[in-house]
Short mmCIF file of N, CA and C in Angstrom, two decimals:
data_model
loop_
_atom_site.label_atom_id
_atom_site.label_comp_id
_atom_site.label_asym_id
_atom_site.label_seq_id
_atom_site.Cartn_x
_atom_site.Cartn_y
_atom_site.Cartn_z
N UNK A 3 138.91 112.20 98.57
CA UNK A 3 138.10 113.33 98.13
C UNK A 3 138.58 114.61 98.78
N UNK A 4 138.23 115.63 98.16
CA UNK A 4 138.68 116.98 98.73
C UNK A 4 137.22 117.87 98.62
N UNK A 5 137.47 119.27 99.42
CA UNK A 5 136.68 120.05 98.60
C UNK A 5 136.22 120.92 97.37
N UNK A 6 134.72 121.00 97.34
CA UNK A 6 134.85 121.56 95.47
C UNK A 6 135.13 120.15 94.80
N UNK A 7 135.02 119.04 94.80
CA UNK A 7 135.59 117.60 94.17
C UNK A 7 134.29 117.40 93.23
N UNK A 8 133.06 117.18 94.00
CA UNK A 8 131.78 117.11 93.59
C UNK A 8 130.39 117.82 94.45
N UNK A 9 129.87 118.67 93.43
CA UNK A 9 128.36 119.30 94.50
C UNK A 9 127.47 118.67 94.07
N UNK A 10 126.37 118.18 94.96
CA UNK A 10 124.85 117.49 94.55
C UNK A 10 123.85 118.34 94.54
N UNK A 11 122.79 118.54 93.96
CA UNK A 11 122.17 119.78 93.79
C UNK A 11 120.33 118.99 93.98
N UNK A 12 119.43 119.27 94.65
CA UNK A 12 118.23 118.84 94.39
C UNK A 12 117.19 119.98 94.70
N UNK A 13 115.60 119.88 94.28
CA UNK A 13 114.99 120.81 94.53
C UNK A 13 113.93 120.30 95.63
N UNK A 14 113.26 120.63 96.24
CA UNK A 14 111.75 120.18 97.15
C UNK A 14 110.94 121.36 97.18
N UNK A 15 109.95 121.08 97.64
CA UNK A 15 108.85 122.15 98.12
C UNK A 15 108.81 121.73 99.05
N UNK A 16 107.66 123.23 99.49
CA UNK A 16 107.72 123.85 101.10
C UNK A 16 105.99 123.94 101.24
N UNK A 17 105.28 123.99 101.90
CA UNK A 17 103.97 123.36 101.64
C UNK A 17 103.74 125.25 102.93
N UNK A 18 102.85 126.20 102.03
CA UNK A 18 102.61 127.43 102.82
C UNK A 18 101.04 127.86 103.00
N UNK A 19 100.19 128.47 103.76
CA UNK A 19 99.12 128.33 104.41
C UNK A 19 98.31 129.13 102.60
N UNK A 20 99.32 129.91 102.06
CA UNK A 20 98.80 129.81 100.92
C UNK A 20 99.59 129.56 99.52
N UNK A 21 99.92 128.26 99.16
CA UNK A 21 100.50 127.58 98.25
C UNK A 21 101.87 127.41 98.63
N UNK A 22 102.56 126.57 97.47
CA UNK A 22 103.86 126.15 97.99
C UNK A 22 105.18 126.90 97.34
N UNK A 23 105.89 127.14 98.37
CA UNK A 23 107.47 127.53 97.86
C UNK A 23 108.59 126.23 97.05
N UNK A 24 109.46 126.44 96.64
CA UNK A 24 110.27 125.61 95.66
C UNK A 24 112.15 125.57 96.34
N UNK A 25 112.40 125.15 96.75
CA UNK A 25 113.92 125.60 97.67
C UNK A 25 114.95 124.50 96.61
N UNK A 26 115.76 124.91 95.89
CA UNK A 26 116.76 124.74 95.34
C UNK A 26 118.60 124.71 96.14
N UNK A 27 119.07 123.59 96.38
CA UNK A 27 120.31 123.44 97.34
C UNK A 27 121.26 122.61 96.42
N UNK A 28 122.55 123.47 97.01
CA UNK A 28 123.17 122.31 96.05
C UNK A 28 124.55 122.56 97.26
N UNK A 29 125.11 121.03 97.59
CA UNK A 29 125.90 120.98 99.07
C UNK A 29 127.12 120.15 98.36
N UNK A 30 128.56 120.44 99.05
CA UNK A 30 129.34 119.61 98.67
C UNK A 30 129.72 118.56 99.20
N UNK A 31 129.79 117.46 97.92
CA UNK A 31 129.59 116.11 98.97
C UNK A 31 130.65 115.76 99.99
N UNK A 32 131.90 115.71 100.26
CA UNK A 32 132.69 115.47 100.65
C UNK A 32 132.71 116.84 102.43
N UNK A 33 132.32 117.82 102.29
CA UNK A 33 132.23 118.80 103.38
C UNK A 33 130.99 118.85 104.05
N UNK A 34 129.71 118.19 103.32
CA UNK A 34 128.38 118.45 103.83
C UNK A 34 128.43 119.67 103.33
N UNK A 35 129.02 120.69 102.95
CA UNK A 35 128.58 122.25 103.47
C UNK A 35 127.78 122.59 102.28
N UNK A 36 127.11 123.45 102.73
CA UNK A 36 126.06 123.96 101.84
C UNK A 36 126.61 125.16 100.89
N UNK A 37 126.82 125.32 99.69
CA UNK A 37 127.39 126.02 98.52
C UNK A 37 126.63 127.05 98.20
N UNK A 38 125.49 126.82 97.87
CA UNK A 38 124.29 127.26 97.88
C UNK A 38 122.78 127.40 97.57
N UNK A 39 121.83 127.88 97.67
CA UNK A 39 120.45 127.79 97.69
C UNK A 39 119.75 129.05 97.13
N UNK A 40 118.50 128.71 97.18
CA UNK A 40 117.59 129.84 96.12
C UNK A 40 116.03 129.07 96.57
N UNK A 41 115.05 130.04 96.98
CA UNK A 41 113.66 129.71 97.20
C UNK A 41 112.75 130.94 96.44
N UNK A 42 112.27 130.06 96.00
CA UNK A 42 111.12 130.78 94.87
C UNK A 42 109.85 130.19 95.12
N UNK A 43 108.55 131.36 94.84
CA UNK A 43 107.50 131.02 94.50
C UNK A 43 107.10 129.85 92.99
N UNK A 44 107.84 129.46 92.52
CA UNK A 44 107.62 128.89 91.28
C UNK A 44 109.11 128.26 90.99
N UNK A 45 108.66 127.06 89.93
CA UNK A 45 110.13 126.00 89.34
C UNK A 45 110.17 126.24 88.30
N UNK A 46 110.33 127.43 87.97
CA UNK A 46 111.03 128.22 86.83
C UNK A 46 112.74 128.07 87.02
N UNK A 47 112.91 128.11 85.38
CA UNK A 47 114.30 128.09 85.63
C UNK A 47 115.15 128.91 86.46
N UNK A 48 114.52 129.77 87.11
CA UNK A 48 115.67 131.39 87.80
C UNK A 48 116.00 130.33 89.29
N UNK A 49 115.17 129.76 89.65
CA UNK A 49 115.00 128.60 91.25
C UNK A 49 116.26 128.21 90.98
N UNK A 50 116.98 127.65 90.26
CA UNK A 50 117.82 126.64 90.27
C UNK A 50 119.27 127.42 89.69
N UNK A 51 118.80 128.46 88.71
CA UNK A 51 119.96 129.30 88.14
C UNK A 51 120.28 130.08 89.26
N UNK A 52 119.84 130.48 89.88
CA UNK A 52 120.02 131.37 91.08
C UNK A 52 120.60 130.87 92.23
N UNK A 53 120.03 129.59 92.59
CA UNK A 53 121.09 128.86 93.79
C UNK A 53 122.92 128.99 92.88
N UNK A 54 122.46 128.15 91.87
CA UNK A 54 124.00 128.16 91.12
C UNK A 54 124.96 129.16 91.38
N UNK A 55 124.13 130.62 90.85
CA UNK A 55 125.11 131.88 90.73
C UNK A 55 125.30 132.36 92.08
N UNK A 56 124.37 131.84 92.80
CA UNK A 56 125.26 131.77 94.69
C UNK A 56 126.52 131.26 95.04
N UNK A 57 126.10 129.85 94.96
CA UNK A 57 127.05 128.87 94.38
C UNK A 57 128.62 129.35 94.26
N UNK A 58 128.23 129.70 93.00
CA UNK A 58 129.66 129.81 92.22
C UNK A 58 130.36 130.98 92.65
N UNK A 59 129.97 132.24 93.49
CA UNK A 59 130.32 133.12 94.19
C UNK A 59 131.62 132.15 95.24
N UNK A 60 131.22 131.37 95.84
CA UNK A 60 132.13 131.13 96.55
C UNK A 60 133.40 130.33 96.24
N UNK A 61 132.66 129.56 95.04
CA UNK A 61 133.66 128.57 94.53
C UNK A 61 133.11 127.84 92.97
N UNK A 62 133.88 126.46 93.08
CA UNK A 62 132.92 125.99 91.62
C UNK A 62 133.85 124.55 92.22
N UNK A 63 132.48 123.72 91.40
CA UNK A 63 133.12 122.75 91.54
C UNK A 63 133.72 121.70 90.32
N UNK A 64 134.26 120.67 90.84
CA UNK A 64 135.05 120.03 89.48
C UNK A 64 133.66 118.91 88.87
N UNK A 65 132.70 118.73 89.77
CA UNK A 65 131.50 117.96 89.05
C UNK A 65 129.99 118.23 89.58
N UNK A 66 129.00 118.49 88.92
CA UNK A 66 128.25 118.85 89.93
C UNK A 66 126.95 117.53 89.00
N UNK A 67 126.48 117.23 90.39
CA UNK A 67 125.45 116.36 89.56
C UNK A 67 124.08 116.12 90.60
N UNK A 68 123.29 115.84 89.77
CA UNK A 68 121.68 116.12 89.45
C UNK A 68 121.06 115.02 89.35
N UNK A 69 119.98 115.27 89.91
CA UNK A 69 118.50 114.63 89.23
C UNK A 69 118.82 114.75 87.53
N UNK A 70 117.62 114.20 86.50
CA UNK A 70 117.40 114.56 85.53
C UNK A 70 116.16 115.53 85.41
N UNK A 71 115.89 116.65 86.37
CA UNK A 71 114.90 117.19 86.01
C UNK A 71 115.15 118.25 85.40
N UNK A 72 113.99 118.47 84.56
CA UNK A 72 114.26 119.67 83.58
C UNK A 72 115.11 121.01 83.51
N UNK A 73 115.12 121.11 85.47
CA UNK A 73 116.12 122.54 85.62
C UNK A 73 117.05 122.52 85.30
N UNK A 74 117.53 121.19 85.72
CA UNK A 74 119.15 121.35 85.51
C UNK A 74 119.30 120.55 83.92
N UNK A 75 118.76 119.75 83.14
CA UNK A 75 119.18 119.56 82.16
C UNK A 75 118.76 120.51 81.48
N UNK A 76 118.58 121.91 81.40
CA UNK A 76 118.33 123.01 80.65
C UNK A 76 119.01 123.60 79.90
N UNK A 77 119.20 123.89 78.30
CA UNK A 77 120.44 124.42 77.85
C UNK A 77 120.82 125.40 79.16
N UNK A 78 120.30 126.29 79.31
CA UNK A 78 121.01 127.65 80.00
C UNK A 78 121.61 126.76 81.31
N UNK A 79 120.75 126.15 81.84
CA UNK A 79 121.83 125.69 83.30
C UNK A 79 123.13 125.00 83.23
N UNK A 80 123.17 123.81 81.80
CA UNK A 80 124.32 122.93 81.50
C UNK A 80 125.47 124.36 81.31
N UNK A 81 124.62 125.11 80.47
CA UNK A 81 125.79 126.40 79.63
C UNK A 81 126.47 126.63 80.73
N UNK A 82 125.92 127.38 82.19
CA UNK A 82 126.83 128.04 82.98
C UNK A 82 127.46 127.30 83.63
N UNK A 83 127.29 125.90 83.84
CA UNK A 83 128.16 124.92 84.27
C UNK A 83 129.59 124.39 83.25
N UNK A 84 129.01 124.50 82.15
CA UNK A 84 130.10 124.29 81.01
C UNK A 84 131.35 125.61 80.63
N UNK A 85 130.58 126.77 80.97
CA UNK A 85 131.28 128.21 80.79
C UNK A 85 132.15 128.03 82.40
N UNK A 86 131.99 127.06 83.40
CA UNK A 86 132.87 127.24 84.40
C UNK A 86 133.70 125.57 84.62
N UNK A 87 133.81 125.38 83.50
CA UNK A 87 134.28 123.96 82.98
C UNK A 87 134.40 122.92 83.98
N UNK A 88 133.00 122.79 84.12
CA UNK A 88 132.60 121.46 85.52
C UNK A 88 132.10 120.41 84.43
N UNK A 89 132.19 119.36 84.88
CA UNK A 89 131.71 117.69 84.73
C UNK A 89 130.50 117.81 84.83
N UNK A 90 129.44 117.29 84.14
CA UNK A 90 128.08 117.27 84.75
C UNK A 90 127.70 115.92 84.52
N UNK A 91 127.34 115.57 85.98
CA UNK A 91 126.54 114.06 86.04
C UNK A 91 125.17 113.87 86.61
N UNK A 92 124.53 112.89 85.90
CA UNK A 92 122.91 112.98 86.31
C UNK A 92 122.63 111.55 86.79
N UNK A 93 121.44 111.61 87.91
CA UNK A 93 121.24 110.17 87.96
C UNK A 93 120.63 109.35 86.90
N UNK A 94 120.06 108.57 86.83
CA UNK A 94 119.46 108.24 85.51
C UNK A 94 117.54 108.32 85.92
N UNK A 95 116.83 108.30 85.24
CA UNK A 95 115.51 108.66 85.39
C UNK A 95 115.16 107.37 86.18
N UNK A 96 114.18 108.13 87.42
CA UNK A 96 113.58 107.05 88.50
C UNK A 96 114.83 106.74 89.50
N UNK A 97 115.52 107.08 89.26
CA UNK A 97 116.87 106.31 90.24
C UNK A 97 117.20 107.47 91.16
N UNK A 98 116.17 108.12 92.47
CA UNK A 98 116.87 108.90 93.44
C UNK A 98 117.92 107.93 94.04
N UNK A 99 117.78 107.14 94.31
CA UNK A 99 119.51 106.46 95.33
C UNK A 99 120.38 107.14 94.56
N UNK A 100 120.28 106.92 92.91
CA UNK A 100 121.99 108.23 92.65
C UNK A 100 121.47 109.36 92.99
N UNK A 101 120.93 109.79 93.71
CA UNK A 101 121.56 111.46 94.13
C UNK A 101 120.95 111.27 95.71
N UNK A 102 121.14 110.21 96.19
CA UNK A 102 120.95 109.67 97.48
C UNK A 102 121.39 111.42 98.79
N UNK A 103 122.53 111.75 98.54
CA UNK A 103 122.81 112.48 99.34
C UNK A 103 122.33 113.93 99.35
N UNK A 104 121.63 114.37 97.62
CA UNK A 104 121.25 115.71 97.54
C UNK A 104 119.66 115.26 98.69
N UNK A 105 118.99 114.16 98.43
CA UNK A 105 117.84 113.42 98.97
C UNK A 105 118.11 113.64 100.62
N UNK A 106 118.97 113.80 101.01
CA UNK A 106 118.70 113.23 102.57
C UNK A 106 119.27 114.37 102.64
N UNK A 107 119.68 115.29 102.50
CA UNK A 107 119.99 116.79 102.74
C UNK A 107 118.66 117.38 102.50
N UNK A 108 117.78 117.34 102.02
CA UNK A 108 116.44 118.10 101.62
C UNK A 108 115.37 117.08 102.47
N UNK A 109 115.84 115.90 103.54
CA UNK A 109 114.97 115.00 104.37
C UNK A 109 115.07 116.02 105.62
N UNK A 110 116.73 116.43 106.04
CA UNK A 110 117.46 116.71 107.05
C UNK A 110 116.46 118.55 107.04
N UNK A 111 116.60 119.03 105.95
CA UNK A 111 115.82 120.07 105.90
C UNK A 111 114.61 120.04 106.58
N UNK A 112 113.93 119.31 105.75
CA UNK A 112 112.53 119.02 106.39
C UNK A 112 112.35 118.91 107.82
N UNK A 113 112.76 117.60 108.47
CA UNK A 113 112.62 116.98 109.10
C UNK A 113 112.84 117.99 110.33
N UNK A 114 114.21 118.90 110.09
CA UNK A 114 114.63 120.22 111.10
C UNK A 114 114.33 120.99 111.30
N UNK A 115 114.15 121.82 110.01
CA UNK A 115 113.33 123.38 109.84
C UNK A 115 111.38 123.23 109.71
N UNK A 116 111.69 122.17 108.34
CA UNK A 116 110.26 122.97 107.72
C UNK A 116 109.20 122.39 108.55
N UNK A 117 109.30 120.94 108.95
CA UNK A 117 107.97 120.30 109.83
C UNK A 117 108.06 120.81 110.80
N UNK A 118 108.87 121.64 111.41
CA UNK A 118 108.58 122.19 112.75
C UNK A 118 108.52 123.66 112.87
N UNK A 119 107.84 123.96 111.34
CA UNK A 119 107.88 125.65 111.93
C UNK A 119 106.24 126.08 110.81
N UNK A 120 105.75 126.98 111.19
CA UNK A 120 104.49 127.27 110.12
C UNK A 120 105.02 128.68 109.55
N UNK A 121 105.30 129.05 108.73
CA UNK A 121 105.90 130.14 107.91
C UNK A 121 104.76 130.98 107.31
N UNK A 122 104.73 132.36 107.69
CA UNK A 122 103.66 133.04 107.81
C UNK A 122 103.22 133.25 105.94
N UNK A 123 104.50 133.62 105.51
CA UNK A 123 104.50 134.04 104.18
C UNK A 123 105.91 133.30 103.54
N UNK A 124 105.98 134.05 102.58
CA UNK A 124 107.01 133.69 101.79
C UNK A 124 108.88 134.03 102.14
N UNK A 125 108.39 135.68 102.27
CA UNK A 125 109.07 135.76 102.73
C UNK A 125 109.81 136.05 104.62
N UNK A 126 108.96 135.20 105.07
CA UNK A 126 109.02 134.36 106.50
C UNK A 126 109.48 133.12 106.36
N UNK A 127 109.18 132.52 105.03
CA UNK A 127 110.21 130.99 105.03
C UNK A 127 111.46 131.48 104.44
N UNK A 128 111.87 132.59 103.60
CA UNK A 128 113.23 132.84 103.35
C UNK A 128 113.69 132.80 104.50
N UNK A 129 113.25 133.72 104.75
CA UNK A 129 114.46 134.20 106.14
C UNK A 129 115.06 133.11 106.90
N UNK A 130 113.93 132.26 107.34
CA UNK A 130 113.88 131.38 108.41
C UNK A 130 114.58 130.73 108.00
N UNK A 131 114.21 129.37 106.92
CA UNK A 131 115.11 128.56 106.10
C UNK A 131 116.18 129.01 105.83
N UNK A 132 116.55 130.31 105.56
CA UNK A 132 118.20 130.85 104.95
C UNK A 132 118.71 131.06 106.77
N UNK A 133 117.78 130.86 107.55
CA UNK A 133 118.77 130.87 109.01
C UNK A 133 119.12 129.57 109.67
N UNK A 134 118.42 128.53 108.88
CA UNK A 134 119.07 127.26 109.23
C UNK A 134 119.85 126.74 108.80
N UNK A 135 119.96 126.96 107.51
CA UNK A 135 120.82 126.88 106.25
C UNK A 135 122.28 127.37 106.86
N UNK A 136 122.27 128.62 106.61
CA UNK A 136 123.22 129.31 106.37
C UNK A 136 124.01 129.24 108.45
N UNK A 137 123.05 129.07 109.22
CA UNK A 137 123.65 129.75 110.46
C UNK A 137 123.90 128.25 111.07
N UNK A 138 122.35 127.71 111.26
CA UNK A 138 122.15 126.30 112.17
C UNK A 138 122.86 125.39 111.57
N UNK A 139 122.40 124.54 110.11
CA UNK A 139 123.03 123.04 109.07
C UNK A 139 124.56 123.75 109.23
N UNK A 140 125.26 124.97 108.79
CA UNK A 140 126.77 125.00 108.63
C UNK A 140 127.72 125.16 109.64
N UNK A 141 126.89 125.45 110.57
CA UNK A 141 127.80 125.85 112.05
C UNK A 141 127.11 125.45 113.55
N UNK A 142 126.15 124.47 113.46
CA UNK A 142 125.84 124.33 114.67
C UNK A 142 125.60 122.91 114.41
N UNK A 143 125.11 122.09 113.15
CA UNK A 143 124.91 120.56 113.21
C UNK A 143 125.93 119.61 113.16
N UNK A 144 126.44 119.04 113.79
CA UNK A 144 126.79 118.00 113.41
C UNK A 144 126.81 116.42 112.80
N UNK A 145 127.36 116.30 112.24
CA UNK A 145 127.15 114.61 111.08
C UNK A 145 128.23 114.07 111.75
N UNK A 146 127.33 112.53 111.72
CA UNK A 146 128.67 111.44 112.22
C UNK A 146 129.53 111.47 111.04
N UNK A 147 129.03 111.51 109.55
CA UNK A 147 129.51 111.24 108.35
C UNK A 147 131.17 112.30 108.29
N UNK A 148 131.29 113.11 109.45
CA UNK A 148 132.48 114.39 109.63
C UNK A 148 132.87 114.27 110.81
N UNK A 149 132.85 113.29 111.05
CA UNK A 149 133.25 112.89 112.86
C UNK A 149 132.89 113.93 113.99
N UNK A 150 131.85 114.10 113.93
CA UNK A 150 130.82 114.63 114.85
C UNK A 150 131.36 116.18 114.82
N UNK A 151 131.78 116.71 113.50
CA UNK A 151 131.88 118.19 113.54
C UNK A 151 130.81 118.67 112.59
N UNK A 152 130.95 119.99 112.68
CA UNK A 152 130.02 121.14 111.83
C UNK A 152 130.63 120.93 110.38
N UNK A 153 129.57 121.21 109.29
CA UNK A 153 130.48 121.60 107.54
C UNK A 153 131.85 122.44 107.81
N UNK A 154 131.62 123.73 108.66
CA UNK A 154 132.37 124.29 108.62
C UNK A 154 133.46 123.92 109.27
N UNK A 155 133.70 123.64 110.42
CA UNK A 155 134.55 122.80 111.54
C UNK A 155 135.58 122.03 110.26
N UNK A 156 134.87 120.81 109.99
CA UNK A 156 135.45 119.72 109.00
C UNK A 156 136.05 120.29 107.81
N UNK A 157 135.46 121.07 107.40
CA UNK A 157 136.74 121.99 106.11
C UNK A 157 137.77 123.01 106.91
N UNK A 158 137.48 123.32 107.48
CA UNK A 158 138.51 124.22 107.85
C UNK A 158 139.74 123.18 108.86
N UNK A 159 139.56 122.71 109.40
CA UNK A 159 140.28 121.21 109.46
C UNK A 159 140.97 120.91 108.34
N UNK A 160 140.08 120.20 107.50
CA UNK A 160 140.65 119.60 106.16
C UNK A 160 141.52 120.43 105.24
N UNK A 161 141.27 122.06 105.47
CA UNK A 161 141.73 122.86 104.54
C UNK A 161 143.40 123.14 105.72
N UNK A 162 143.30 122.86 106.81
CA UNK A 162 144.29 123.48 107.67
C UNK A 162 145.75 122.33 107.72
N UNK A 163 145.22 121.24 107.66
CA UNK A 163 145.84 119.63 107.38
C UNK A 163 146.45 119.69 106.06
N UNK A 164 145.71 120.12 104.61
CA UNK A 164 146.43 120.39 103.15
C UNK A 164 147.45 121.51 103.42
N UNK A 165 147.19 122.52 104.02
CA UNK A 165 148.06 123.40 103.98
C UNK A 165 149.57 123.40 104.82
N UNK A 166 149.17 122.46 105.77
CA UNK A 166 150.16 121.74 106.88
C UNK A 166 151.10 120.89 105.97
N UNK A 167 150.63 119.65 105.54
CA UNK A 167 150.87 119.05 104.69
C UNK A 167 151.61 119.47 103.29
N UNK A 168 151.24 120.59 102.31
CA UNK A 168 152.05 121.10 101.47
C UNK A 168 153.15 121.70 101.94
N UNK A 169 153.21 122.58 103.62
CA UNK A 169 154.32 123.09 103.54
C UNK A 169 155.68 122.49 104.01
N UNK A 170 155.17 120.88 104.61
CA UNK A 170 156.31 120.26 105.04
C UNK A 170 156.91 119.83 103.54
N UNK A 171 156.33 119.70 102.78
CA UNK A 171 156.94 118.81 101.38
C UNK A 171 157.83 119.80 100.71
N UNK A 172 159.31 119.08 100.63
CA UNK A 172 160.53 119.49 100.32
C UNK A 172 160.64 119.54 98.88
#
């Protein structure tokens, strides 16, 4: 596997002193690293179109696959995945083990950020959540699954090894 190979994408809620937020992630499987995210008051389609067009700012990938829930099997969401000529795969209905890893990335969330913090408002769980996300999960956690490095650590490795590697080849 490489990176960009395949992204897993899932949604959860965020449980707030007045109603709940909706956090949309979609991580690549092979780097852990997080691609990108989107938190909304509501699971309207923009939650999930909006992580995407984060997303795809940085890169795109060659498959990206899903739950079967309505966001992502949405004409408009398949479209912008198809207009950036990705694979799209879904688990099949009832079957989280296939998207086992978008699942335990949104456990790892929980379990880190959200059960241990009370978020005043809404936008007090952006911030916060986009600082674990973006600062703590990509550059300060480590997974045995990356031999005890950071997302970032492990690609930039992996990306430094391909580039090593192409330039010895005659």
């Amino acid at each position: 596997m490489r990176p960009d190979q395949v992204w897993v994408s899932d949604i959860t809620y965020i449980h707030l002193a007045r109603g709940d937020v909706y956090l949309a992630v979609l991580m690549d499987l092979f780097t852990r690293s997080i691609r990108g995210w989107y938190l909304s008051r509501s699971l309207a389609q923009a939650l999930t179109l909006n992580a995407l067009a984060h997303a795809l700012q940085a890169g795109c990938p060659e498959m990206h696959h899903s739950d079967q829930g309505v966001q992502y099997a949405s004409p408009k969401y398949i479209q912008v995945l198809q207009t950036h000529h990705v694979q799209i795969s879904m688990a099949e209905v009832g079957e989280a083990t296939q998207n086992a890893h978008a699942e335990r990335l949104m456990r790892t969330i929980k379990e880190e950020e959200v059960n241990l913090s009370e978020y005043r408002d809404y936008y007090d769980a952006r911030r916060r959540i986009g600082t674990f996300l973006d600062e703590v999960y990509q550059h300060k956690r480590i997974h045995s699954a990356l031999g005890y490095l950071t997302p970032v650590e492990y690609e930039q490795q992996w990306r430094a090894r391909a580039k090593e590697s192409n330039s010895t080849v005659v």
